[in-house]
Short mmCIF file of C-alpha atoms and ligand atoms in Angstrom, two decimals:
data_model
loop_
_atom_site.label_atom_id
_atom_site.label_comp_id
_atom_site.label_asym_id
_atom_site.label_seq_id
_atom_site.Cartn_x
_atom_site.Cartn_y
_atom_site.Cartn_z
CA MET A 1 120.57 117.62 105.48
CA SER A 2 119.76 120.48 103.63
CA ASP A 3 122.41 120.84 101.10
CA THR A 4 122.91 124.70 102.01
CA PRO A 5 123.14 125.61 105.78
CA LEU A 6 120.35 128.85 105.23
CA ILE A 7 117.47 126.08 104.37
CA PRO A 8 116.50 124.48 107.52
CA THR A 9 115.59 120.48 107.00
CA SER A 10 111.86 119.38 107.48
CA ILE A 11 110.80 116.58 109.38
CA LYS A 12 107.41 114.62 108.97
CA ILE A 13 105.27 113.20 111.18
CA VAL A 14 101.83 111.87 110.32
CA VAL A 15 98.74 112.00 112.80
CA ALA A 16 96.49 109.57 111.65
CA GLY A 17 92.36 107.71 112.40
CA GLY A 18 88.95 107.85 111.88
CA PHE A 19 87.38 110.76 111.44
CA GLY A 20 86.68 112.53 114.72
CA VAL A 21 88.84 110.76 116.38
CA GLY A 22 91.08 114.24 116.91
CA LYS A 23 93.30 114.31 114.63
CA THR A 24 93.07 118.21 113.71
CA THR A 25 93.19 118.48 117.65
CA LEU A 26 96.22 116.91 118.38
CA VAL A 27 97.77 118.96 115.15
CA ASN A 28 96.50 121.84 116.94
CA THR A 29 96.93 121.82 120.26
CA VAL A 30 100.84 121.35 119.72
CA SER A 31 101.45 123.70 116.27
CA GLU A 32 102.88 126.91 116.70
CA ILE A 33 101.45 128.58 114.17
CA PRO A 34 97.68 128.56 113.55
CA PRO A 35 96.99 125.47 112.13
CA LEU A 36 96.95 125.39 107.93
CA ARG A 37 95.16 123.78 105.70
CA THR A 38 95.60 123.05 101.81
CA GLU A 39 94.30 121.54 99.34
CA GLU A 40 95.75 118.66 96.68
CA VAL A 41 93.09 117.87 93.76
CA LEU A 42 92.16 114.41 93.62
CA THR A 43 94.46 112.11 91.16
CA GLU A 44 95.87 114.88 89.44
CA ALA A 45 98.28 112.74 87.65
CA SER A 46 94.97 110.87 86.27
CA VAL A 47 93.26 113.99 85.33
CA GLY A 48 93.63 116.06 82.40
CA VAL A 49 94.02 120.01 82.19
CA ASP A 50 90.59 120.43 80.20
CA ASP A 51 88.75 118.21 82.90
CA LEU A 52 90.43 120.72 86.07
CA VAL A 53 88.71 123.21 84.32
CA ASP A 54 85.82 122.41 83.48
CA GLY A 55 85.56 121.53 87.00
CA LYS A 56 84.44 118.05 85.07
CA GLU A 57 85.12 114.57 87.73
CA THR A 58 87.83 116.71 89.95
CA THR A 59 87.76 116.36 94.03
CA THR A 60 90.17 118.31 96.14
CA VAL A 61 91.44 116.86 99.55
CA ALA A 62 92.24 119.32 102.31
CA LEU A 63 95.14 118.86 104.44
CA ASP A 64 95.52 119.98 107.74
CA PHE A 65 99.56 120.96 109.49
CA GLY A 66 101.00 122.30 111.97
CA ARG A 67 104.38 123.55 112.91
CA ILE A 68 107.16 123.18 115.11
CA THR A 69 110.05 124.82 115.23
CA ILE A 70 112.65 122.59 116.34
CA ASN A 71 115.87 124.42 115.64
CA ALA A 72 117.08 126.92 112.85
CA GLN A 73 118.28 124.20 110.93
CA VAL A 74 115.20 121.76 111.29
CA VAL A 75 112.02 122.35 111.58
CA LEU A 76 109.26 119.55 112.51
CA TYR A 77 105.29 119.39 110.23
CA LEU A 78 102.35 117.89 111.24
CA PHE A 79 99.99 117.05 109.01
CA GLY A 80 96.58 115.02 109.55
CA THR A 81 95.49 112.31 106.86
CA PRO A 82 92.67 112.85 105.38
CA GLY A 83 90.23 110.42 106.76
CA GLN A 84 87.84 108.87 103.30
CA ASN A 85 89.05 106.13 102.01
CA ARG A 86 89.30 107.08 98.13
CA PHE A 87 91.58 109.75 99.26
CA TRP A 88 94.43 106.61 100.15
CA PHE A 89 96.65 108.37 97.01
CA MET A 90 97.67 110.67 99.96
CA TRP A 91 99.17 108.84 102.10
CA ASP A 92 101.77 107.55 100.26
CA GLU A 93 102.60 111.50 99.25
CA LEU A 94 102.48 112.06 103.49
CA ALA A 95 104.33 108.68 104.87
CA HIS A 96 106.48 109.17 102.37
CA GLY A 97 109.63 110.20 104.39
CA ALA A 98 107.55 110.12 107.51
CA LEU A 99 110.09 110.58 110.91
CA GLY A 100 107.14 108.42 112.07
CA ALA A 101 102.53 107.90 112.36
CA ILE A 102 100.63 108.54 115.56
CA VAL A 103 96.90 106.42 114.54
CA LEU A 104 94.71 107.70 117.08
CA VAL A 105 92.01 105.66 118.52
CA ASP A 106 88.89 106.28 120.00
CA THR A 107 87.76 103.42 121.74
CA ARG A 108 84.08 104.05 120.56
CA ARG A 109 84.53 103.15 117.34
CA LEU A 110 88.05 100.64 117.49
CA ASP A 111 87.60 99.58 113.59
CA SER A 112 88.02 103.02 112.06
CA SER A 113 91.48 103.25 113.55
CA PHE A 114 92.04 99.28 111.56
CA PRO A 115 93.20 100.87 108.37
CA SER A 116 95.92 102.85 109.38
CA ILE A 117 97.08 100.20 111.34
CA ASP A 118 97.60 98.45 108.81
CA PHE A 119 98.72 101.43 106.23
CA PHE A 120 101.89 101.40 108.46
CA GLU A 121 102.47 97.80 109.77
CA ARG A 122 102.59 97.89 105.68
CA ARG A 123 105.11 100.15 105.29
CA GLY A 124 107.17 99.30 108.06
CA ILE A 125 106.89 103.17 109.25
CA PRO A 126 107.56 103.73 112.66
CA PHE A 127 104.29 104.30 114.24
CA ILE A 128 102.67 104.13 118.09
CA VAL A 129 98.86 104.15 119.02
CA ALA A 130 97.09 107.18 121.07
CA VAL A 131 94.32 106.31 122.21
CA ASN A 132 92.02 109.75 123.21
CA GLU A 133 89.83 109.42 126.08
CA PHE A 134 86.67 111.46 124.85
CA GLU A 135 83.73 111.33 127.92
CA GLY A 136 81.22 108.45 127.70
CA ALA A 137 83.37 106.36 125.93
CA TRP A 138 83.69 102.91 128.31
CA PRO A 139 86.63 102.97 130.20
CA HIS A 140 89.56 100.87 128.56
CA THR A 141 92.53 99.99 129.85
CA MET A 142 95.78 100.32 127.02
CA GLU A 143 96.06 96.59 127.33
CA GLU A 144 92.48 95.82 126.01
CA VAL A 145 93.05 98.17 123.46
CA ARG A 146 96.05 96.52 121.96
CA HIS A 147 94.73 93.41 122.25
CA ALA A 148 91.10 94.45 120.47
CA LEU A 149 93.84 95.41 117.60
CA ASP A 150 95.93 93.36 118.16
CA ILE A 151 99.03 95.66 117.82
CA ALA A 152 102.21 94.14 118.47
CA PRO A 153 103.95 93.87 121.34
CA SER A 154 106.51 96.38 120.91
CA VAL A 155 104.63 98.96 119.41
CA PRO A 156 102.89 101.91 122.06
CA VAL A 157 99.40 101.97 122.71
CA ILE A 158 99.34 105.64 125.47
CA ALA A 159 96.41 107.25 126.10
CA CYS A 160 96.32 110.83 125.59
CA ASP A 161 93.74 114.19 125.54
CA ALA A 162 94.12 115.82 122.22
CA ARG A 163 92.93 119.15 123.32
CA ASP A 164 96.02 119.09 126.11
CA ARG A 165 98.90 120.32 125.68
CA GLU A 166 101.62 118.62 128.31
CA SER A 167 98.86 115.05 126.76
CA ALA A 168 99.56 116.33 123.14
CA LYS A 169 103.57 116.56 124.09
CA ARG A 170 103.87 113.22 125.07
CA VAL A 171 102.44 111.54 122.90
CA LEU A 172 105.02 113.02 120.26
CA VAL A 173 107.80 112.09 122.68
CA GLU A 174 106.69 108.70 122.63
CA LEU A 175 106.62 108.77 118.56
CA VAL A 176 110.38 110.25 118.36
CA HIS A 177 111.11 107.74 121.23
CA HIS A 178 109.37 104.57 119.49
CA THR A 179 111.33 105.93 116.43
CA MET A 180 114.69 105.64 118.00
CA ARG A 181 114.54 102.33 119.55
CA ARG A 182 113.67 100.90 116.48
CA LEU A 183 117.07 101.83 114.65
CA GLU A 184 118.52 100.79 117.46
CA THR A 185 117.48 97.10 117.11
CA ALA A 186 117.48 97.49 113.66
CA PRO A 187 120.10 95.16 110.95
CA ALA A 188 122.86 97.91 109.65
CA MET B 1 78.08 117.51 101.81
CA ASN B 2 81.72 117.02 101.72
CA PRO B 3 82.76 120.48 103.19
CA ASP B 4 86.02 119.50 100.57
CA HIS B 5 83.67 120.51 97.78
CA ASP B 6 83.04 123.48 98.44
CA TRP B 7 86.76 125.34 97.78
CA TRP B 8 86.02 125.06 94.43
CA TYR B 9 82.26 126.48 94.12
CA ASP B 10 82.47 128.97 96.90
CA GLU B 11 83.61 131.88 95.29
CA ALA B 12 81.43 133.90 92.29
CA ALA B 13 84.29 134.47 89.56
CA GLY B 14 84.48 130.60 87.75
CA PRO B 15 86.39 128.48 90.98
CA LEU B 16 88.34 126.12 89.21
CA VAL B 17 88.71 128.84 86.30
CA ARG B 18 91.02 130.78 88.28
CA PRO B 19 94.02 128.31 89.41
CA TYR B 20 94.20 127.07 86.78
CA ALA B 21 94.65 130.12 85.03
CA MET B 22 97.48 131.94 87.85
CA THR B 23 99.24 128.72 85.88
CA ARG B 24 97.67 128.91 82.12
CA GLY B 25 97.07 125.28 82.59
CA ARG B 26 99.80 123.78 83.72
CA THR B 27 99.08 121.09 86.46
CA ARG B 28 102.75 119.10 86.04
CA PRO B 29 105.76 121.55 87.73
CA ASN B 30 109.24 122.06 85.72
CA ALA B 31 110.55 120.87 89.66
CA PRO B 32 109.44 117.67 89.86
CA ASN B 33 111.23 116.99 93.35
CA LEU B 34 109.19 119.73 95.50
CA ASN B 35 107.21 117.54 97.78
CA LEU B 36 104.74 118.87 100.30
CA VAL B 37 107.42 119.40 103.30
CA THR B 38 110.26 120.74 100.58
CA GLN B 39 111.37 124.00 101.75
CA VAL B 40 112.32 126.87 99.64
CA ARG B 41 113.69 130.49 99.84
CA ALA B 42 113.39 133.47 97.61
CA ALA B 43 116.99 134.55 96.25
CA GLY B 44 117.46 137.72 95.63
CA HIS B 45 115.43 140.68 94.14
CA PRO B 46 114.07 139.87 90.83
CA ALA B 47 116.07 142.01 87.54
CA ASP B 48 112.37 141.11 85.95
CA PRO B 49 109.56 141.87 88.47
CA GLY B 50 107.57 142.59 85.61
CA ALA B 51 107.53 139.46 83.52
CA LEU B 52 106.40 137.70 87.13
CA SER B 53 102.67 137.29 87.61
CA PRO B 54 101.22 138.47 91.02
CA GLU B 55 101.07 135.09 92.19
CA HIS B 56 105.06 134.75 91.22
CA LEU B 57 105.44 138.46 93.63
CA GLN B 58 103.83 137.04 95.87
CA ILE B 59 105.45 134.11 96.43
CA LEU B 60 109.44 136.06 96.87
CA GLU B 61 107.38 137.88 99.49
CA ILE B 62 106.75 135.61 102.02
CA CYS B 63 109.64 133.10 101.41
CA GLN B 64 111.97 136.02 102.58
CA ALA B 65 112.55 132.79 105.10
CA PRO B 66 112.31 129.28 104.24
CA LEU B 67 108.34 128.07 104.12
CA SER B 68 107.65 124.55 103.39
CA VAL B 69 105.71 124.00 99.78
CA ALA B 70 102.97 123.10 101.68
CA GLU B 71 103.09 126.54 104.07
CA VAL B 72 103.20 128.61 100.66
CA ALA B 73 100.34 126.54 99.46
CA ALA B 74 98.07 127.26 102.31
CA TYR B 75 99.06 131.40 102.80
CA LEU B 76 98.09 132.43 98.68
CA ASP B 77 95.51 129.42 99.16
CA VAL B 78 96.09 127.65 96.09
CA PRO B 79 96.17 123.49 95.38
CA LEU B 80 99.90 121.91 96.28
CA VAL B 81 99.92 121.36 92.34
CA VAL B 82 99.47 124.89 91.52
CA VAL B 83 101.60 126.14 94.03
CA LYS B 84 103.53 123.58 92.38
CA VAL B 85 104.52 124.86 89.42
CA LEU B 86 104.71 128.39 90.38
CA LEU B 87 107.88 127.39 92.64
CA GLY B 88 109.20 125.48 89.18
CA ASP B 89 108.77 129.25 87.45
CA LEU B 90 110.85 131.05 90.43
CA MET B 91 113.09 128.26 90.15
CA GLU B 92 114.17 127.94 86.84
CA ARG B 93 114.65 131.76 87.07
CA GLY B 94 116.36 131.08 90.35
CA HIS B 95 114.41 133.24 91.99
CA VAL B 96 113.61 130.02 94.75
CA VAL B 97 116.29 127.71 95.95
CA ALA B 98 114.67 124.22 97.24
CA GLY B 99 116.42 122.35 100.03
CA ALA B 100 117.17 118.54 99.25
CA LEU B 101 114.41 115.72 98.98
CA PHE B 102 113.88 114.93 102.07
CA GLN B 103 115.53 111.17 102.56
CA THR B 104 113.86 108.45 104.85
CA SER B 105 117.82 108.31 105.87
CA ASP B 106 117.89 110.74 107.76
CA ILE B 107 115.97 109.92 110.07
CA THR B 108 118.15 107.51 111.12
CA ASP B 109 120.19 110.43 111.90
CA THR B 110 119.91 109.94 115.87
CA LYS B 111 121.63 113.66 116.32
CA LEU B 112 118.45 114.66 114.41
CA LEU B 113 116.16 112.59 115.99
CA GLN B 114 117.59 114.32 119.58
CA ALA B 115 116.95 117.70 118.25
CA VAL B 116 113.25 117.14 117.24
CA LEU B 117 113.59 115.65 121.38
CA ASP B 118 114.82 118.49 122.69
CA GLY B 119 112.45 121.01 120.24
CA ILE B 120 109.03 119.06 121.03
CA ARG B 121 109.82 119.42 124.99
CA ARG B 122 110.24 122.47 124.90
CA ILE B 123 107.01 123.89 123.29
N1 GDP C 201 86.19 115.09 124.58
C1 GDP C 201 87.57 115.00 124.37
N2 GDP C 201 86.71 115.77 122.63
C2 GDP C 201 87.90 115.57 121.69
C3 GDP C 201 89.15 115.15 121.83
N3 GDP C 201 89.97 115.23 120.96
C4 GDP C 201 89.20 115.66 120.25
N4 GDP C 201 87.87 116.37 120.31
C5 GDP C 201 86.81 116.50 119.63
O1 GDP C 201 86.27 115.60 119.04
C6 GDP C 201 85.60 116.09 117.63
C7 GDP C 201 86.66 115.76 116.84
O2 GDP C 201 88.11 115.94 116.37
P1 GDP C 201 88.55 116.31 115.34
O3 GDP C 201 90.47 117.31 115.94
O4 GDP C 201 88.25 116.85 114.33
O5 GDP C 201 88.85 114.98 114.32
P2 GDP C 201 89.10 115.19 113.50
O6 GDP C 201 88.63 114.61 112.33
O7 GDP C 201 90.17 113.71 113.94
O8 GDP C 201 90.15 116.01 112.35
C8 GDP C 201 86.42 117.81 117.98
O9 GDP C 201 84.59 118.77 118.22
C9 GDP C 201 86.86 117.87 119.25
O10 GDP C 201 86.72 118.56 119.77
C10 GDP C 201 89.31 114.39 123.40
O11 GDP C 201 90.34 114.06 124.07
N5 GDP C 201 88.27 115.01 124.20
MG1 MG C 202 90.44 116.45 111.16
#
């Protein structure tokens, strides 16, 4: 854990999925503080100071996040991923050291969740799929979603309502369980 | 129009210049280990508050209890890159201490995961 008892350990969960799928809503629903927003400068490594000051060729990416104080030693942060593809560079920092990820899916636009699933699969980061049930969406069974997105049998696929606290909590609990199970079965 | 752009332009007084003036143009923190969720906390009261900028002092004020780098950036309303530079200054002077860089291996700690589970269930 941390080197000083006065400084807690941070745990991070990433909430991913296509634009408008309910990432910010889910974070807001479970956060103990009003959700926060911070900005990172796009490609800070490749942009010089002069460019930054001129305001040329720079973009910021907004990150939404929330906080759950677990106890005096542990704080959990939930970060929504920025949707657009040009912000992939941010995903690496977000995913680094994460406990796991929740990939939100809107059944009306299944394909918008493909890149997120692919990202976490490739990096071996534990993730679960949560199907955010919007009104007017054709009702799908979880097995249909699993099949359509080609999700491995070991990865949980569950229904949720990102606006509902108990439902959002169930999603978080499912992810932590999944991470624990993966540790038990992982080769030492 | 991408709403993410607005931040830079919605302030009348030369938006981009302001945050980088805070760091005197520096974009590389001298504390390279700070990440989004690193916890930082003020360590005592500086003997030389006059040597610090208003933003440095503001950080010391809000970090009386530990906060993550991302929270400090959000509360100050400055980009992460800027807050990392300012925190690096304060750490160099010993005014701020940071938690260890989070290690993925911590996640293999089942007790920690069980604590997270209990904490989530309590909310
Ligand atoms: N019906 C329904 N609407 C939702 C749900 N979750 C989010 N929304 C709505 O969908 C819209 C987009 O959600 P948002 O969280 O901003 O999506 P993001 O782009 O992934 O962050 C908002 O208007 C939400 O109120 C849900 O579970 N059910
Ligand atoms: Mg959002």
